[in-house]
GROMACS .gro file of C-alpha atoms in nm:
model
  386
    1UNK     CA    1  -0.741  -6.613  -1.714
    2UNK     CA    2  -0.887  -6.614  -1.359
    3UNK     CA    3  -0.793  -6.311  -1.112
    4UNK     CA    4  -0.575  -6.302  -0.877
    5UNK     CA    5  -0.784  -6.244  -0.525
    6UNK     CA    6  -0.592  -5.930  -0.281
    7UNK     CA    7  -0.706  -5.810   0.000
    8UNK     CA    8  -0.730  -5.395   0.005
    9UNK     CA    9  -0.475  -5.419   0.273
   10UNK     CA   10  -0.254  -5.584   0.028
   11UNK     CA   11  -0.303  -5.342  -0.277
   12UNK     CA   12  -0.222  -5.047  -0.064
   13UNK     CA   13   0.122  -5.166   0.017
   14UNK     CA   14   0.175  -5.294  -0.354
   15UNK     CA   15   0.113  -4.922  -0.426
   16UNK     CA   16   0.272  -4.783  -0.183
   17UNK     CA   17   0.573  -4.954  -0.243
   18UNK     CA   18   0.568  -4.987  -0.634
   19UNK     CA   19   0.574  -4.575  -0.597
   20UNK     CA   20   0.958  -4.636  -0.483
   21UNK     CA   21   0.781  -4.550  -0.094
   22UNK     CA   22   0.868  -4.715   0.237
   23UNK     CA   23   1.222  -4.803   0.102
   24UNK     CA   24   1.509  -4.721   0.291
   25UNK     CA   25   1.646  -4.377   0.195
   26UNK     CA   26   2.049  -4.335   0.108
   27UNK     CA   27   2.297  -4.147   0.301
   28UNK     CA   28   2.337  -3.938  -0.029
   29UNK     CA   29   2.170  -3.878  -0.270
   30UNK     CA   30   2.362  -3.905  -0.632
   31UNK     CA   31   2.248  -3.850  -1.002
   32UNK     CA   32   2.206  -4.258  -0.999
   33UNK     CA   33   1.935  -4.251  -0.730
   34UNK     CA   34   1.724  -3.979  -0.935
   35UNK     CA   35   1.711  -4.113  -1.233
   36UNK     CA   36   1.650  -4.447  -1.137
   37UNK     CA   37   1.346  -4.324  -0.883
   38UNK     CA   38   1.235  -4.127  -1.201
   39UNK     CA   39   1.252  -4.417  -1.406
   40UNK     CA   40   1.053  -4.603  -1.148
   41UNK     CA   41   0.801  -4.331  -1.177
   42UNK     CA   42   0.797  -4.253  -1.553
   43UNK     CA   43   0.731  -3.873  -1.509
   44UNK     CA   44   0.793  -3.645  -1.296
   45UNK     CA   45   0.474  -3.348  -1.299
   46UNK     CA   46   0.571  -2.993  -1.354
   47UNK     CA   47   0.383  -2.718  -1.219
   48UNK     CA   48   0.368  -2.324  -1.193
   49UNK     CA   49   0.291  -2.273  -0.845
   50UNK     CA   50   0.625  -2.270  -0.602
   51UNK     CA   51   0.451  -2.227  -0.238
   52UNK     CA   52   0.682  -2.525  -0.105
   53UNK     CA   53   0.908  -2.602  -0.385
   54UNK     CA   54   0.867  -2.674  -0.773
   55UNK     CA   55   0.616  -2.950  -0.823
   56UNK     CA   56   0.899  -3.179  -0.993
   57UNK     CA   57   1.161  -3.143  -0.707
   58UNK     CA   58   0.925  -3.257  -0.446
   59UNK     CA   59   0.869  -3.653  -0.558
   60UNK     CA   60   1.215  -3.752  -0.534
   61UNK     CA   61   1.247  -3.561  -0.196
   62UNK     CA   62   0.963  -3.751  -0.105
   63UNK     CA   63   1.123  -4.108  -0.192
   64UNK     CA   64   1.476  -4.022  -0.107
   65UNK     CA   65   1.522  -3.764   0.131
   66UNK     CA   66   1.722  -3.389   0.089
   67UNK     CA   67   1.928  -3.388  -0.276
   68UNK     CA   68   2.095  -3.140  -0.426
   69UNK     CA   69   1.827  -2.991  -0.677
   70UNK     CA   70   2.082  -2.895  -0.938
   71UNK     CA   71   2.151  -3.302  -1.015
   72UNK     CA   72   1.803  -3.289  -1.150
   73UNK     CA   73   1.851  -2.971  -1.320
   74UNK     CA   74   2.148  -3.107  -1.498
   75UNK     CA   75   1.933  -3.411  -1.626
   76UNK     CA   76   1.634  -3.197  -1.739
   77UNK     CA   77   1.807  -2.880  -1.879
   78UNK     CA   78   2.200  -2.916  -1.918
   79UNK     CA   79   2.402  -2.994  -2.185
   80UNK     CA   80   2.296  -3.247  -2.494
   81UNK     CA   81   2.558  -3.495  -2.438
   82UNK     CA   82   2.386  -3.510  -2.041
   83UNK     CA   83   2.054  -3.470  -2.137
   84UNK     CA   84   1.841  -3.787  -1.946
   85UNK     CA   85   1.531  -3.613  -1.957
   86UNK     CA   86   1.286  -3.398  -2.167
   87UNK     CA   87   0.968  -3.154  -2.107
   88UNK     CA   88   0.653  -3.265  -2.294
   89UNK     CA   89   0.264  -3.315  -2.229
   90UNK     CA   90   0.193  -3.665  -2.058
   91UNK     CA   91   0.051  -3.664  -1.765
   92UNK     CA   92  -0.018  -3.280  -1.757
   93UNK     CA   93   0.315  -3.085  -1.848
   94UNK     CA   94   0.558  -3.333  -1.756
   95UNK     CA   95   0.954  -3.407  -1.706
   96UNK     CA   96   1.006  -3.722  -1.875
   97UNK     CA   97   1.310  -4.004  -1.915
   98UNK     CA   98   1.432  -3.975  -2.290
   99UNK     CA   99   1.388  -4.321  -2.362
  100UNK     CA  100   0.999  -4.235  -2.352
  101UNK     CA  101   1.050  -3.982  -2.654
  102UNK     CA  102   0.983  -4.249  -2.963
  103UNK     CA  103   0.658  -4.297  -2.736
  104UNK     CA  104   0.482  -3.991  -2.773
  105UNK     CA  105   0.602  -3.903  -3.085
  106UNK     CA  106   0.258  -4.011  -3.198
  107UNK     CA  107   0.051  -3.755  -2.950
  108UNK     CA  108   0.299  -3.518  -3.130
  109UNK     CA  109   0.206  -3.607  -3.489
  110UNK     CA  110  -0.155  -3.570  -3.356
  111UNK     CA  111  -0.064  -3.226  -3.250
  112UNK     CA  112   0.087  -3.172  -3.543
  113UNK     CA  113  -0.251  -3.226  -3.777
  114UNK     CA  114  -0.457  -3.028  -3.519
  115UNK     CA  115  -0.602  -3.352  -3.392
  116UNK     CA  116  -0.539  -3.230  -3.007
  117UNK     CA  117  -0.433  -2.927  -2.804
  118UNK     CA  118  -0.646  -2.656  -2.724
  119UNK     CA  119  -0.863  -2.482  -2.963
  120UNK     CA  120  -0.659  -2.157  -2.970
  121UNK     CA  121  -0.335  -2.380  -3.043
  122UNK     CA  122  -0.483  -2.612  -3.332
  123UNK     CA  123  -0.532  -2.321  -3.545
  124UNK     CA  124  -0.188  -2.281  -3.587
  125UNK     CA  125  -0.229  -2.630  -3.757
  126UNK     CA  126  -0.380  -2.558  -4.018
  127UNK     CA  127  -0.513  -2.198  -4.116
  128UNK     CA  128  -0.251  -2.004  -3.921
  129UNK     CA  129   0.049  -2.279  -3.992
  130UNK     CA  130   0.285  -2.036  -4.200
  131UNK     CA  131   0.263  -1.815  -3.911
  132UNK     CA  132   0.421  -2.095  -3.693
  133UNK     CA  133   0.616  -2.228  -3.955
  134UNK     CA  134   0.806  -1.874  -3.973
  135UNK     CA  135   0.896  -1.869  -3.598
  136UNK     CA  136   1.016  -2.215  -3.635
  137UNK     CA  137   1.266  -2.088  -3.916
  138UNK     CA  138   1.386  -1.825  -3.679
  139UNK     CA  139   1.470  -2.060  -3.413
  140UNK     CA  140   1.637  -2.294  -3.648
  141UNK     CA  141   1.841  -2.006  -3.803
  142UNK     CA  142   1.861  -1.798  -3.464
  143UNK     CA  143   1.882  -2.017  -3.196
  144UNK     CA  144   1.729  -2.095  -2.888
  145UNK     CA  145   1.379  -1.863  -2.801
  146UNK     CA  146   1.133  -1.766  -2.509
  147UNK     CA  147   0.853  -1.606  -2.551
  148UNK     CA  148   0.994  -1.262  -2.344
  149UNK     CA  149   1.251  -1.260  -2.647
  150UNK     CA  150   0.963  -1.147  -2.916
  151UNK     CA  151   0.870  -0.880  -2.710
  152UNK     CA  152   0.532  -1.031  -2.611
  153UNK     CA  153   0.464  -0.886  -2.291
  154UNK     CA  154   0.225  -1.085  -2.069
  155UNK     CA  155   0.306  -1.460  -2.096
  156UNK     CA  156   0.163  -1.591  -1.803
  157UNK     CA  157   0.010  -1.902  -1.795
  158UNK     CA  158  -0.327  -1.778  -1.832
  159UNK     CA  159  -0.256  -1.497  -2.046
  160UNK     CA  160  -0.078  -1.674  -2.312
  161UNK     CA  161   0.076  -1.419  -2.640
  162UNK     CA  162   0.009  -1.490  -2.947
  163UNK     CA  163   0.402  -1.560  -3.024
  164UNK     CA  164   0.347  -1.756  -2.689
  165UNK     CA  165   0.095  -1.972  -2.863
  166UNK     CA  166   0.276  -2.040  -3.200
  167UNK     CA  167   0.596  -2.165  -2.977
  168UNK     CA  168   0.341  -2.406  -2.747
  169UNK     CA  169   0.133  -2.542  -3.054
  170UNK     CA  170   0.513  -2.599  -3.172
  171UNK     CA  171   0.589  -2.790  -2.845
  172UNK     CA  172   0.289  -2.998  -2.879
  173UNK     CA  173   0.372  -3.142  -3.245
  174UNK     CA  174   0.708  -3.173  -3.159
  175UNK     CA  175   0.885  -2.916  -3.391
  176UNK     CA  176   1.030  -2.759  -3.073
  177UNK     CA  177   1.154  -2.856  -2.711
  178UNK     CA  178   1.265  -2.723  -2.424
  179UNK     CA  179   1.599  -2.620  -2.438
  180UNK     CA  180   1.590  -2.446  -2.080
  181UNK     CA  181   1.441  -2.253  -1.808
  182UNK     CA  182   1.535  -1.936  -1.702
  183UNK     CA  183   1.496  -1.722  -1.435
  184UNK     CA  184   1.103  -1.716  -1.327
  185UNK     CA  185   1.120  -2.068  -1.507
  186UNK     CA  186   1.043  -1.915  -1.814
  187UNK     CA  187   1.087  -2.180  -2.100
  188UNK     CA  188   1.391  -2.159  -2.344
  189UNK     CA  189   1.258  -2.364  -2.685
  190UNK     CA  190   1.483  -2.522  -2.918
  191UNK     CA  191   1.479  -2.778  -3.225
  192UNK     CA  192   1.507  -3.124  -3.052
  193UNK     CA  193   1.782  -3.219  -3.248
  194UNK     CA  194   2.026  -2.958  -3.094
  195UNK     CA  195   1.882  -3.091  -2.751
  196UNK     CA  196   1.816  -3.452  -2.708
  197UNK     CA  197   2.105  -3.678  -2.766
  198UNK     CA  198   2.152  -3.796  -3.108
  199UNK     CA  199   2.069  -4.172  -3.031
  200UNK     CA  200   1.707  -4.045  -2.873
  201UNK     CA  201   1.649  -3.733  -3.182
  202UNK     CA  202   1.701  -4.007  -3.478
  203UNK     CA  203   1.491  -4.272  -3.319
  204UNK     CA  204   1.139  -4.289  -3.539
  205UNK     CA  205   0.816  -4.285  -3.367
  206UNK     CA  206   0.697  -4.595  -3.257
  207UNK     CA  207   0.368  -4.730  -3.435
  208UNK     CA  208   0.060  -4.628  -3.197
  209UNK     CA  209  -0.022  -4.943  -3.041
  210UNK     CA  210   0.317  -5.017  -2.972
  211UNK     CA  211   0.340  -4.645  -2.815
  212UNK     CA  212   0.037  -4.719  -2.594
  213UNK     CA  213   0.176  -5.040  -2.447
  214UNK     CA  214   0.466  -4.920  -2.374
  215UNK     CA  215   0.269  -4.644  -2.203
  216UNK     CA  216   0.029  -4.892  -2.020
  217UNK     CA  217   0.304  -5.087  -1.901
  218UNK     CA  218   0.538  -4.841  -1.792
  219UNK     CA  219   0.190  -4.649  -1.592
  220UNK     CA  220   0.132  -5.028  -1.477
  221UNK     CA  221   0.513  -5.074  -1.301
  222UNK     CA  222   0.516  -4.729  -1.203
  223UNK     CA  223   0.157  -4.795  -0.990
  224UNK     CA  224   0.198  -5.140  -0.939
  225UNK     CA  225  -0.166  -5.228  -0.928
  226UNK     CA  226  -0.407  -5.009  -1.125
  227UNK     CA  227  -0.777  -5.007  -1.293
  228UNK     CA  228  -0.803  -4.957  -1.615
  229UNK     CA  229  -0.882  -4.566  -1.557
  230UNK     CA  230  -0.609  -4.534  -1.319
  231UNK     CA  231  -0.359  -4.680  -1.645
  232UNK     CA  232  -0.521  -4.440  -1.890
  233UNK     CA  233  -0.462  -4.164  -1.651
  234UNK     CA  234  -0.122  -4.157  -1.616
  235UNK     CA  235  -0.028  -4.077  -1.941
  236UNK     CA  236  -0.352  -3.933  -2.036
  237UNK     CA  237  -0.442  -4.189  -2.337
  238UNK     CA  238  -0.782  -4.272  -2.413
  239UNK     CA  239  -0.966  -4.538  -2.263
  240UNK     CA  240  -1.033  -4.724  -2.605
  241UNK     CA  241  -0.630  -4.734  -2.669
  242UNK     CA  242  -0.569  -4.808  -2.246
  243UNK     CA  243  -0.836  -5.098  -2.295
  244UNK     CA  244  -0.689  -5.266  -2.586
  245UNK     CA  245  -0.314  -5.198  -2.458
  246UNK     CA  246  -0.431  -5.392  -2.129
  247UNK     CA  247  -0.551  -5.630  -2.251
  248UNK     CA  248  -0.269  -5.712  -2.531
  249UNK     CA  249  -0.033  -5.661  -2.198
  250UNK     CA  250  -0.249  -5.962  -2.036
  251UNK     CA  251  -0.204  -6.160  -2.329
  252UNK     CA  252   0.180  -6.144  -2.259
  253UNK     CA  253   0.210  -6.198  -1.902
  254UNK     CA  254   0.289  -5.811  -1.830
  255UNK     CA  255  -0.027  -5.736  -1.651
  256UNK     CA  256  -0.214  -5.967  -1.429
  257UNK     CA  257  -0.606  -5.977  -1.388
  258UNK     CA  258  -0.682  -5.889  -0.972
  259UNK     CA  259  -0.964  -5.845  -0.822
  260UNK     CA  260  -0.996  -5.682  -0.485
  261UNK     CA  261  -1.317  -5.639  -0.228
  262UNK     CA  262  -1.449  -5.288  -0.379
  263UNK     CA  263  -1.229  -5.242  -0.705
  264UNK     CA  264  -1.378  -5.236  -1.018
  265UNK     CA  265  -1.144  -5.464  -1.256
  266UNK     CA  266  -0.745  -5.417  -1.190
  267UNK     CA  267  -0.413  -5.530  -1.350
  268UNK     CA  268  -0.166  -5.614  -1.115
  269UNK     CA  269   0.221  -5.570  -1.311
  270UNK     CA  270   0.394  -5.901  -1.287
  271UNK     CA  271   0.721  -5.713  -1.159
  272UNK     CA  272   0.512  -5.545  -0.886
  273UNK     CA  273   0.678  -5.649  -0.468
  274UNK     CA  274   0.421  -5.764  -0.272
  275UNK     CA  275   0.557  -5.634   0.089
  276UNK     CA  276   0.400  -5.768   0.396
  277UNK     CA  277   0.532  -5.420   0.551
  278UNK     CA  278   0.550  -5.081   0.490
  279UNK     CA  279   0.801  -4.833   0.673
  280UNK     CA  280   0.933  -4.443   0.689
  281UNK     CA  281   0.733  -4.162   0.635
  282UNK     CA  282   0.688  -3.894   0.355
  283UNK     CA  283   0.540  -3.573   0.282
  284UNK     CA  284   0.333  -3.594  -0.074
  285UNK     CA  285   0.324  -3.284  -0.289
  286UNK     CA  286  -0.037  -3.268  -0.425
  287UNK     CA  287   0.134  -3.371  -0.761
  288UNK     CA  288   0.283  -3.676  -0.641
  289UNK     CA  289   0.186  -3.991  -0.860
  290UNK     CA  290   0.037  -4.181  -0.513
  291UNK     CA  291  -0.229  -3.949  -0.485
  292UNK     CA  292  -0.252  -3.695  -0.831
  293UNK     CA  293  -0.606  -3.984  -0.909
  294UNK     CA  294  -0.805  -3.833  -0.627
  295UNK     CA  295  -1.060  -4.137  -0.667
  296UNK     CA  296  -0.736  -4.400  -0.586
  297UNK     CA  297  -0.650  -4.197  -0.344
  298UNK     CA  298  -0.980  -4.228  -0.197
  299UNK     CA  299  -0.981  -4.620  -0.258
  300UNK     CA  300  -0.668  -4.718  -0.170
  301UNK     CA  301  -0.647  -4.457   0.176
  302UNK     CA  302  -1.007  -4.344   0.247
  303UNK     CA  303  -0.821  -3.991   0.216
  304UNK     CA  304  -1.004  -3.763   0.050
  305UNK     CA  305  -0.822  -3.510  -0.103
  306UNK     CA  306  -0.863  -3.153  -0.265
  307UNK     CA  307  -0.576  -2.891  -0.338
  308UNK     CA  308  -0.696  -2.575  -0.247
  309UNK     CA  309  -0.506  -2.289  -0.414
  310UNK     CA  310  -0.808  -2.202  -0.636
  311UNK     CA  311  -1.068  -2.166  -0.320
  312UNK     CA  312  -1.117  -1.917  -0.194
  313UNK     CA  313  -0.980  -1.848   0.171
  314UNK     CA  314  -1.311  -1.844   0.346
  315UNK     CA  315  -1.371  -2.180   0.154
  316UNK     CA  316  -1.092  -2.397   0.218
  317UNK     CA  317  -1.140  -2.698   0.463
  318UNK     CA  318  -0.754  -2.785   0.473
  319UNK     CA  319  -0.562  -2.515   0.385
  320UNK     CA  320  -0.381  -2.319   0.064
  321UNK     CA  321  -0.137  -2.570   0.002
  322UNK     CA  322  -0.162  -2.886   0.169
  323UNK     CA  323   0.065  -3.178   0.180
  324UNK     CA  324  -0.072  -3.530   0.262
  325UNK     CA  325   0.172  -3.721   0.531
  326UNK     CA  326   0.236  -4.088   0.458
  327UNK     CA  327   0.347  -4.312   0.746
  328UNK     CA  328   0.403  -4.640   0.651
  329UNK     CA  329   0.103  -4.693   0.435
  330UNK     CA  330  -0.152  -4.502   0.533
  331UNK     CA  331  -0.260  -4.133   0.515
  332UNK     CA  332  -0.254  -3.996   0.831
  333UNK     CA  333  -0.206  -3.616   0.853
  334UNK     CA  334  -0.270  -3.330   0.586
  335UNK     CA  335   0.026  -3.015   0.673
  336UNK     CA  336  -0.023  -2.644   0.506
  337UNK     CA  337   0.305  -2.538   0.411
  338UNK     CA  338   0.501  -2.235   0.275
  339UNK     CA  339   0.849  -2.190   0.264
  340UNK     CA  340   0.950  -1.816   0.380
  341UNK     CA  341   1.284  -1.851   0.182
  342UNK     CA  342   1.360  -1.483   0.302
  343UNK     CA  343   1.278  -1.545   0.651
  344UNK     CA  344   1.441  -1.868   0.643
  345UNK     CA  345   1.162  -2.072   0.759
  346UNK     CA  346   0.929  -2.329   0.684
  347UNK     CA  347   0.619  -2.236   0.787
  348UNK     CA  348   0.377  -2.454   0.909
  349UNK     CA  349   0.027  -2.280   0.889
  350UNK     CA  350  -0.207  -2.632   0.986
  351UNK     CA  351  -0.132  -2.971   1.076
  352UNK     CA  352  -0.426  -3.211   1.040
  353UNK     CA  353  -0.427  -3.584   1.159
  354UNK     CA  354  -0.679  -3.815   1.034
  355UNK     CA  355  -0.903  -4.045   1.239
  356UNK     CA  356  -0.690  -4.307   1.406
  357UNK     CA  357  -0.346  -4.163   1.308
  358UNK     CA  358  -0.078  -4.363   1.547
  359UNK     CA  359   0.064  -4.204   1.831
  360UNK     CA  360   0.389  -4.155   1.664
  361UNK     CA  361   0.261  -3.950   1.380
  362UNK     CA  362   0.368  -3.617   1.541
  363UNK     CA  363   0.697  -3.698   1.635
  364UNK     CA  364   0.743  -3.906   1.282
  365UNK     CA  365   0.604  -3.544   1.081
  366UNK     CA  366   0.856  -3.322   1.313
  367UNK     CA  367   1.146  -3.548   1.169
  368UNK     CA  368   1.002  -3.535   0.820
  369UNK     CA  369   0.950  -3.145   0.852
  370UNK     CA  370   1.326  -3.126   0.923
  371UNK     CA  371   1.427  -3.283   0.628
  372UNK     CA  372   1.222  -3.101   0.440
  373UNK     CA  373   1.318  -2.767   0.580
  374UNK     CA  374   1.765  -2.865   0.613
  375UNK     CA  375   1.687  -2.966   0.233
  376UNK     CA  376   1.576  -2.610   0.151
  377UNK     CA  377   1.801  -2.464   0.299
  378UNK     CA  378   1.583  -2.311   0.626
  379UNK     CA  379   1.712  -2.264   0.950
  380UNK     CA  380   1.360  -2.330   1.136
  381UNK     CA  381   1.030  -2.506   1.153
  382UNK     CA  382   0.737  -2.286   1.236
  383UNK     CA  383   0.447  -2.454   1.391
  384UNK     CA  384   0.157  -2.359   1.429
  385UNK     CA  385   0.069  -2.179   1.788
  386UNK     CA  386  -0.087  -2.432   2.027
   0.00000   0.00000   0.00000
């Protein structure tokens, strides 16, 4: 099959807007909006650190504007019969649409023989199984657990219990799930049957090459155009099992064969817009999907990109916690933000603009800083002096 020739001009804004970007945003934001922009995106990325908000709030903020944070709580945490999505490893530790449970049943399995996880966690695989096997027994005849409950101590996320351990190696095979979060978003484990909905629990695993094309093709409609690297990425697969997904995908008119000045090989996804024009702005958590692949960030923006957190202060070139700022569809400004949810402000400590930003890229960032700040709940923008 011969590839389809795109400019890099036109790839950008087939990313841009396969990423649910430049769309108009609604006038309010219901539980039908979120789950359909988290369908679009296939996963939303959790993450520890809280500087601006929680790394899984920020991508539909970014795509639809201020929503009330406890519609996506409901959906990740509430009650079974409401349950539309579920915590597990995909791309890094992950909120993920139900529906995508049968698909990684097989990274669980894996988990399960001690195939994958970290060293300290396969152990409990094989050699130090009863050990696990036991705490599994007590939350099946007990009830939901966290780690706090066994009197652990320490369970932060680099200082990891042993209890800690058995319920995570437990997470990754699949024995366990999240049930909730509590307070310090401290997770609540639980057997998945007393948590997903029944129709989503009973479903068998789907055979692994089926499970990696479903993968593929729901990382390929989720970036719209992609390498082969960039696919594999998103769910973290292997490039052996992305390759023959792809090209199985190819075979049946899912993915199309591009090829675009300075690409290596790409798949375009035959559902994929092709906009002449992309408008609106957004501010990007550094877990966003668009720009997570810091070399297709690179490619697709010229933006380099870097977070920060772990350099020290003297160090950083951008700031602690920076958030790239998409207008239309380019890159144009980087903005180090905190959220002083005692002082009631959003603080702006740096605001960056790339080389040839537009004119209106201030006055387009003030707006989007408002948003961002009436969705938290702050009174005020701080910017920077001068």
């Amino acid at each position: 099959m011969s590839a389809l020739s795109l400019s890099p001009s036109e790839a950008r804004r087939i990313a841009v807007r396969a990423q649910g970007l430049g769309r108009e945003r609604p006038a309010r934001v219901d539980a039908g909006h979120l789950r359909r922009n988290l369908d679009r995106l296939a996963l939303h990325q959790i993450d520890s650190v809280n500087v601006v908000a929680r790394a899984h709030y920020l991508p539909a903020f970014s795509r639809l504007g201020p929503y009330e944070t406890t519609l996506l709580d409901r959906d990740a945490w509430g009650r079974r019969s409401e349950r539309r999505l579920f915590e597990y490893w995909a791309h890094e530790a992950s909120l993920l649409p139900v529906d995508l449970w049968p698909a990684l049943r097989w990274r669980m399995a894996r988990a399960d023989r001690g195939e994958i996880g970290y060293d300290r966690l396969r152990l409990f695989a094989t050699e130090r199984r009863a050990e696990a096997m036991a705490l599994l027994a007590r939350i099946h005849d007990e009830g939901p657990l966290a780690a706090s409950d066994l009197g652990t101590g320490r369970t932060g996320w680099w200082e990891w219990s042993e209890p800690k351990r058995q319920l995570e190696w437990l997470f990754w095979a699949g024995h366990v799930t999240t049930r909730t979060r509590r307070r310090g978003f401290e997770r609540v484990y639980d057997l998945p049957e007393r948590v997903l909905p029944a129709a989503v629990a009973d479903r068998s695993a789907l055979p692994e090459d089926e499970a990696h094309r479903v993968l593929v093709e729901r990382s390929a409609r989720a970036l719209g155009i992609a390498t082969v690297g960039e696919l594999r990425d998103y769910f973290r697969l292997t490039l052996p099992e992305t390759r023959q997904a792809a090209a199985q995908l190819v075979e049946a008119g899912t993915l199309l064969p591009v090829a675009v000045p300075g690409w290596p090989q790409a798949f375009l996804h035959r559902d994929a817009a092709r906009p002449r024009r992309i408008a609106g702005g957004a501010l990007l958590a550094p877990f966003d999907p668009l720009v997570w692949e810091r070399s297709r960030a690179e490619r697709l923006f010229g933006f380099r990109y870097r977070i920060e957190i772990y350099v020290p202060a003297p160090l950083r070139q951008h700031g602690y916690y920076v958030l790239p700022f998409l207008l239309g569809d380019r890159l144009v400004a980087r903005v180090d933000l905190k959220s002083d949810r005692q002082g009631g402000r959003l603080l702006v400590h740096a605001v960056q603009l790339e080389p040839g930003a537009p004119e209106e890229t201030r006055e387009a960032l003030r707006l989007e800083l408002g948003e961002m700040a009436r969705w938290q709940g702050l009174a005020e923008v701080a910017m920077p002096a001068g």
